[in-house]
Short mmCIF file of C-alpha atoms and ligand atoms in Angstrom, two decimals:
data_model
loop_
_atom_site.label_atom_id
_atom_site.label_comp_id
_atom_site.label_asym_id
_atom_site.label_seq_id
_atom_site.Cartn_x
_atom_site.Cartn_y
_atom_site.Cartn_z
CA MET A 50 0.00 0.00 0.00
CA ARG A 51 2.77 2.38 0.93
CA GLY A 52 4.38 1.71 -2.44
CA GLU A 53 1.19 2.63 -4.28
CA LEU A 54 0.95 5.89 -2.38
CA CYS A 55 4.58 6.68 -3.21
CA VAL A 56 4.21 6.03 -6.91
CA GLY A 57 0.94 8.00 -6.99
CA PHE A 58 2.70 10.99 -5.47
CA ALA A 59 5.62 10.64 -7.89
CA SER A 60 3.24 10.40 -10.86
CA VAL A 61 1.42 13.57 -9.81
CA LEU A 62 4.73 15.43 -9.56
CA SER A 63 6.02 14.26 -12.92
CA PHE A 64 2.63 14.98 -14.49
CA VAL A 65 2.75 18.56 -13.20
CA ALA A 66 6.32 18.89 -14.50
CA LEU A 67 5.23 17.64 -17.93
CA LEU A 68 2.27 20.02 -18.00
CA LEU A 69 4.50 22.99 -17.14
CA LEU A 70 6.96 21.96 -19.86
CA ILE A 71 4.16 21.75 -22.44
CA PHE A 72 3.29 25.36 -21.58
CA VAL A 73 6.96 26.31 -21.96
CA HIS A 74 7.05 24.69 -25.40
CA VAL A 75 3.96 26.48 -26.74
CA GLY A 76 5.21 29.92 -25.63
CA GLN A 77 5.19 32.49 -28.47
CA ILE A 78 4.32 30.02 -31.24
CA ASN A 79 1.35 32.27 -32.01
CA THR A 80 -0.43 35.29 -30.55
CA SER A 81 -3.48 33.58 -29.04
CA THR A 82 -3.97 34.10 -25.31
CA VAL A 83 -1.94 31.30 -23.71
CA PRO A 84 1.12 31.20 -26.02
CA ARG A 85 1.20 35.00 -26.00
CA GLY A 86 1.56 35.06 -22.22
CA ILE A 87 4.53 32.68 -22.12
CA ALA A 88 8.02 33.75 -23.14
CA MET A 89 11.53 32.87 -22.03
CA ALA A 90 12.68 36.47 -22.39
CA LYS A 91 11.09 39.83 -23.09
CA VAL A 92 12.58 42.90 -24.69
CA ASN A 93 10.84 46.25 -24.31
CA MET A 94 11.90 48.67 -27.04
CA SER A 95 9.56 51.51 -26.01
CA GLY A 96 12.35 53.82 -24.91
CA TYR A 97 14.52 53.18 -27.94
CA GLY A 98 13.03 55.94 -30.09
CA GLN A 99 14.16 58.49 -27.51
CA ALA A 100 17.65 57.01 -27.47
CA LEU A 101 17.91 57.39 -31.22
CA ALA A 102 16.43 60.87 -31.05
CA ALA A 103 19.24 61.83 -28.68
CA ALA A 104 21.85 60.23 -30.95
CA PHE A 105 20.47 61.87 -34.11
CA ASN A 106 19.78 65.24 -32.47
CA PRO A 107 18.78 67.62 -34.03
CA ASP A 108 17.53 65.40 -36.88
CA PRO A 109 14.08 63.95 -36.15
CA ILE A 110 13.37 60.23 -35.97
CA ASN A 111 10.58 59.33 -38.34
CA ASP A 112 8.82 56.02 -38.85
CA LEU A 113 11.05 54.04 -36.50
CA TYR A 114 8.06 52.21 -35.03
CA THR A 115 5.09 50.72 -36.80
CA SER A 116 1.66 50.65 -35.19
CA ASN A 117 0.40 48.10 -37.72
CA ALA A 118 0.11 44.85 -35.79
CA SER A 119 -0.16 42.77 -38.95
CA ALA A 120 2.91 44.19 -40.68
CA PRO A 121 5.34 41.34 -41.42
CA ILE A 122 8.34 41.02 -39.12
CA GLY A 123 11.97 40.79 -40.14
CA VAL A 124 11.56 42.88 -43.30
CA GLN A 125 12.30 46.38 -41.99
CA ALA A 126 8.60 47.18 -41.77
CA GLY A 127 9.07 49.06 -38.50
CA LEU A 128 10.12 48.43 -34.92
CA ARG A 129 7.55 47.09 -32.42
CA GLN A 130 7.23 48.06 -28.75
CA ILE A 131 7.68 44.58 -27.27
CA TYR A 132 9.59 41.50 -28.45
CA GLU A 133 9.01 38.17 -26.73
CA PHE A 134 11.09 35.06 -27.30
CA GLY A 135 9.95 31.46 -27.03
CA LEU A 136 11.66 28.15 -27.73
CA TYR A 137 10.38 27.93 -31.32
CA SER A 138 9.80 31.51 -32.47
CA HIS A 139 9.58 35.09 -31.32
CA CYS A 140 6.72 37.54 -31.54
CA ALA A 141 6.70 41.31 -31.85
CA TYR A 142 3.86 43.33 -30.33
CA VAL A 143 2.65 46.85 -31.04
CA ASN A 144 0.73 46.81 -27.76
CA LYS A 145 -0.07 44.32 -25.01
CA THR A 146 -2.19 42.06 -27.19
CA ALA A 147 -1.65 42.73 -30.89
CA GLY A 148 1.40 41.42 -32.67
CA ARG A 149 2.87 39.01 -35.11
CA CYS A 150 5.15 35.99 -34.75
CA SER A 151 8.06 34.70 -36.77
CA ASN A 152 7.85 31.28 -38.43
CA THR A 153 8.45 28.48 -35.97
CA THR A 154 11.72 26.58 -36.20
CA VAL A 155 13.16 23.82 -34.05
CA ALA A 156 15.96 25.15 -31.82
CA ASN A 157 15.04 28.73 -32.60
CA LYS A 158 17.88 30.93 -31.37
CA PHE A 159 17.46 33.78 -28.89
CA LEU A 160 18.70 36.65 -31.05
CA PRO A 161 17.15 39.89 -29.75
CA TYR A 162 19.58 42.11 -31.65
CA ASP A 163 18.85 40.43 -35.00
CA ALA A 164 15.12 40.60 -34.28
CA VAL A 165 15.05 44.35 -33.67
CA ILE A 166 17.60 45.20 -36.37
CA SER A 167 15.62 43.31 -39.01
CA ASP A 168 12.54 45.41 -38.23
CA MET A 169 14.02 48.90 -38.38
CA ALA A 170 15.00 50.98 -41.38
CA MET A 171 18.60 50.67 -42.62
CA ASN A 172 19.84 54.08 -41.41
CA TYR A 173 18.61 53.34 -37.87
CA SER A 174 20.13 49.88 -37.80
CA GLN A 175 23.59 51.34 -38.48
CA ALA A 176 23.23 53.72 -35.51
CA THR A 177 21.91 50.85 -33.38
CA ASP A 178 24.98 48.78 -34.19
CA ILE A 179 27.17 51.59 -32.81
CA ILE A 180 25.00 52.20 -29.73
CA LEU A 181 24.86 48.54 -28.71
CA LYS A 182 28.35 47.37 -29.73
CA GLY A 183 30.06 45.43 -26.94
CA THR A 184 26.90 44.39 -25.10
CA THR A 185 25.73 40.79 -24.74
CA PHE A 186 22.48 41.95 -26.36
CA HIS A 187 24.53 42.55 -29.51
CA ASN A 188 26.49 39.29 -29.16
CA SER A 189 24.37 37.05 -31.35
CA GLY A 190 27.15 34.46 -31.65
CA TYR A 191 27.14 33.78 -27.92
CA LEU A 192 23.36 34.00 -27.49
CA GLY A 193 22.76 31.80 -30.54
CA THR A 194 24.98 28.94 -29.37
CA GLN A 195 23.77 29.05 -25.77
CA SER A 196 20.07 29.20 -26.63
CA LYS A 197 20.39 26.36 -29.13
CA ALA A 198 22.09 24.17 -26.52
CA ALA A 199 19.52 25.17 -23.91
CA TYR A 200 16.72 24.23 -26.30
CA TYR A 201 17.99 20.67 -26.77
CA LEU A 202 18.55 20.24 -23.03
CA ILE A 203 14.99 21.36 -22.29
CA LEU A 204 13.62 19.18 -25.10
CA LEU A 205 15.45 16.07 -23.85
CA GLY A 206 14.46 16.96 -20.27
CA SER A 207 10.83 17.12 -21.39
CA ILE A 208 11.09 13.73 -23.11
CA CYS A 209 12.60 12.19 -19.95
CA THR A 210 9.77 13.70 -17.90
CA ALA A 211 7.13 12.17 -20.17
CA LEU A 212 8.87 8.77 -20.17
CA ALA A 213 9.27 8.85 -16.36
CA LEU A 214 5.55 9.52 -16.03
CA PHE A 215 4.57 6.68 -18.40
CA THR A 216 6.97 4.05 -17.07
CA GLY A 217 5.91 4.96 -13.52
CA VAL A 218 2.42 3.75 -14.30
CA ILE A 219 3.69 0.21 -14.96
CA LYS A 220 3.56 -1.55 -11.59
CA ARG A 221 6.89 -3.35 -11.66
CA THR A 222 9.95 -2.75 -9.53
CA VAL A 223 12.10 -2.55 -12.65
CA ALA A 224 9.75 0.07 -14.13
CA PHE A 225 10.12 2.21 -11.01
CA PHE A 226 13.86 1.87 -11.32
CA ILE A 227 13.61 3.20 -14.90
CA SER A 228 11.27 6.01 -13.78
CA SER A 229 13.61 7.17 -11.06
CA SER A 230 16.58 7.06 -13.43
CA LEU A 231 14.64 9.09 -16.00
CA ALA A 232 13.56 11.56 -13.32
CA VAL A 233 17.21 11.99 -12.27
CA LEU A 234 18.39 12.46 -15.86
CA GLY A 235 15.44 14.72 -16.76
CA SER A 236 15.91 17.01 -13.79
CA PHE A 237 19.59 17.31 -14.55
CA LEU A 238 18.87 18.28 -18.18
CA LEU A 239 16.18 20.78 -17.11
CA LEU A 240 18.50 22.23 -14.48
CA VAL A 241 21.25 22.90 -16.99
CA GLY A 242 18.79 24.20 -19.62
CA ALA A 243 17.13 26.59 -17.18
CA ALA A 244 20.52 27.69 -15.84
CA LEU A 245 21.79 28.46 -19.37
CA TRP A 246 18.71 30.60 -20.04
CA THR A 247 19.06 32.36 -16.68
CA VAL A 248 22.69 33.24 -17.37
CA MET A 249 21.89 34.37 -20.93
CA ILE A 250 19.11 36.67 -19.73
CA LYS A 251 21.17 38.02 -16.82
CA LYS A 252 24.00 38.91 -19.19
CA THR A 253 21.63 40.41 -21.76
CA GLU A 254 19.98 42.48 -19.00
CA ALA A 255 23.22 44.49 -18.73
CA VAL A 256 21.84 46.53 -21.65
CA ASN A 257 19.19 47.88 -19.24
CA ASP A 258 21.89 50.08 -17.71
CA LYS A 259 22.30 51.99 -20.96
CA THR A 260 20.18 55.06 -20.53
CA VAL A 261 19.48 58.28 -22.32
CA THR A 262 19.01 61.42 -20.24
CA LEU A 263 15.90 63.40 -20.99
CA GLY A 264 15.60 66.53 -18.89
CA GLN A 265 15.99 65.26 -15.32
CA SER A 266 15.33 61.56 -15.81
CA ALA A 267 17.41 58.76 -17.28
CA ILE A 268 15.34 56.51 -19.56
CA PRO A 269 16.60 52.99 -20.27
CA ILE A 270 16.88 52.55 -24.03
CA ILE A 271 16.09 48.82 -23.98
CA MET A 272 14.57 46.78 -21.16
CA VAL A 273 15.31 43.05 -21.14
CA SER A 274 13.64 40.76 -18.61
CA ALA A 275 12.99 37.09 -17.98
CA GLY A 276 9.56 35.85 -19.00
CA PRO A 277 7.16 33.36 -17.38
CA GLY A 278 8.61 30.56 -19.55
CA LEU A 279 11.84 30.64 -17.57
CA PHE A 280 10.01 30.41 -14.25
CA LEU A 281 7.90 27.54 -15.57
CA THR A 282 11.08 25.71 -16.60
CA TRP A 283 12.52 26.14 -13.10
CA ALA A 284 9.22 24.99 -11.58
CA ALA A 285 9.18 21.89 -13.84
CA PHE A 286 12.74 21.12 -12.76
CA ALA A 287 11.72 21.44 -9.08
CA CYS A 288 8.70 19.13 -9.50
CA LEU A 289 10.69 16.49 -11.35
CA ALA A 290 13.57 16.68 -8.88
CA VAL A 291 11.20 16.20 -5.94
CA SER A 292 9.57 13.22 -7.71
CA ILE A 293 12.90 11.37 -7.61
CA VAL A 294 12.42 10.59 -3.90
CA PRO A 295 9.01 8.84 -4.14
CA TYR A 296 10.08 7.09 -7.38
CA MET A 297 13.13 5.70 -5.59
CA LEU A 298 11.04 4.72 -2.56
CA SER A 299 8.56 2.92 -4.83
CA CYS A 300 11.47 1.10 -6.34
CA CYS A 301 12.41 -0.27 -2.91
CA THR A 302 9.01 -0.70 -1.29
CA PHE A 303 6.67 -1.75 -4.08
CA ARG A 304 5.88 -5.45 -4.18
CA GLY A 305 3.44 -5.74 -7.04
C1 LIG B 493 7.82 49.08 -21.72
O1 LIG B 493 8.54 50.15 -21.17
C2 LIG B 493 7.78 51.35 -21.02
C3 LIG B 493 8.70 52.42 -20.47
O2 LIG B 493 9.89 52.48 -21.16
C4 LIG B 493 6.61 51.10 -20.08
O3 LIG B 493 5.82 52.27 -20.02
C5 LIG B 493 5.76 49.96 -20.62
O4 LIG B 493 4.73 49.65 -19.70
C6 LIG B 493 6.63 48.74 -20.83
N1 LIG B 493 5.82 47.69 -21.43
C7 LIG B 493 5.75 46.45 -20.95
C8 LIG B 493 4.82 45.53 -21.63
O5 LIG B 493 6.42 46.09 -20.00
C1 LIG B 494 -0.73 46.62 -42.21
O1 LIG B 494 0.14 45.65 -42.78
C2 LIG B 494 -0.54 44.72 -43.61
C3 LIG B 494 0.47 43.66 -44.04
O2 LIG B 494 1.60 44.23 -44.63
C4 LIG B 494 -1.15 45.44 -44.79
O3 LIG B 494 -1.85 44.52 -45.60
C5 LIG B 494 -2.12 46.50 -44.26
O4 LIG B 494 -2.62 47.27 -45.33
C6 LIG B 494 -1.40 47.42 -43.27
N1 LIG B 494 -2.40 48.32 -42.67
C7 LIG B 494 -2.22 49.62 -42.61
C8 LIG B 494 -3.30 50.39 -41.92
O5 LIG B 494 -1.23 50.17 -43.07
C1 LIG B 495 -3.65 46.94 -29.95
O1 LIG B 495 -3.52 47.25 -31.33
C2 LIG B 495 -4.55 46.68 -32.13
C3 LIG B 495 -4.21 46.94 -33.59
O2 LIG B 495 -3.58 48.15 -33.77
C4 LIG B 495 -5.89 47.29 -31.72
O3 LIG B 495 -6.92 46.72 -32.49
C5 LIG B 495 -6.12 47.00 -30.23
O4 LIG B 495 -7.29 47.65 -29.80
C6 LIG B 495 -4.95 47.48 -29.40
N1 LIG B 495 -5.12 47.02 -28.03
C7 LIG B 495 -4.83 47.79 -26.98
C8 LIG B 495 -5.03 47.16 -25.63
O5 LIG B 495 -4.40 48.93 -27.08
C1 LIG B 496 7.48 31.77 -43.25
O1 LIG B 496 6.65 30.76 -43.77
C2 LIG B 496 5.91 31.16 -44.92
C3 LIG B 496 4.95 30.05 -45.30
O2 LIG B 496 5.55 28.80 -45.22
C4 LIG B 496 6.88 31.52 -46.05
O3 LIG B 496 6.16 31.95 -47.18
C5 LIG B 496 7.80 32.63 -45.58
O4 LIG B 496 8.77 32.93 -46.55
C6 LIG B 496 8.50 32.24 -44.27
N1 LIG B 496 9.22 33.40 -43.77
C7 LIG B 496 10.48 33.35 -43.40
C8 LIG B 496 11.07 34.61 -42.87
O5 LIG B 496 11.14 32.34 -43.46
#
């Protein structure tokens, strides 16, 4: 009986972990309510027009942003206010709800600089290159490699989570041994994947310190922050890691 209770508890934990990971995977694949709300990282470009205005002073900045939510992205059709990055694509929003997403690709790279540059007119992208040179935000080589690696770790971690859940349902001591091994492996992969994303975002956030002074106040030109997807990944890791204990106990105590 105790064994059944243990494996039930472990199954609930790995089920929750799997559910959280499914949410992480659908983040930013389109702009409907749930995917829209989930991103690994967010970039707020609202203050950027003022930064350029200061750089180009006294020339005015015209048509940097577009307010057309359905304008295609990546073809210099105008900068958007908010960019959100998921595991398979990124979306650009003109306001809180209206935006457009890139095509989905497996192992989509986290390239905030490329995303914003490809939306703004050529003369602004040259100035942007100068303004952002030397920041991690601008370092697409580093961000590309890290985010690609993190994607595969999270994908494999998700597969381990699903397999741990399914093998845990088979009432055999050997199955519980496989479940606990998969839970150990899966939590390790999720831990490293989430850690890579956390480090990437922390380093990219350094760009938040770049400000432009307007009158009395300093306005950040770009605001980078972690999105709910990162927290969900950490939560999935925590659930799966905790499930290791009851899976291992089931392994020892279940006599089915
Ligand atoms: C983006 O930043 C601006 C200020 O620069 C702020 O007013 C706005 O609420 C931010 N948008 C989001 C979605 O965080
Ligand atoms: C917005 O962009 C779409 C796609 O390019 C275009 O068809 C539409 O006419 C644009 N709307 C406005 C108001 O410019
Ligand atoms: C966002 O923009 C879209 C298209 O421009 C518009 O239809 C919608 O009302 C806006 N939503 C908000 C909350 O401003
Ligand atoms: C996105 O996919 C559509 C349809 O498959 C294609 O026509 C378009 O060229 C793609 N865009 C990019 C940027 O790859």
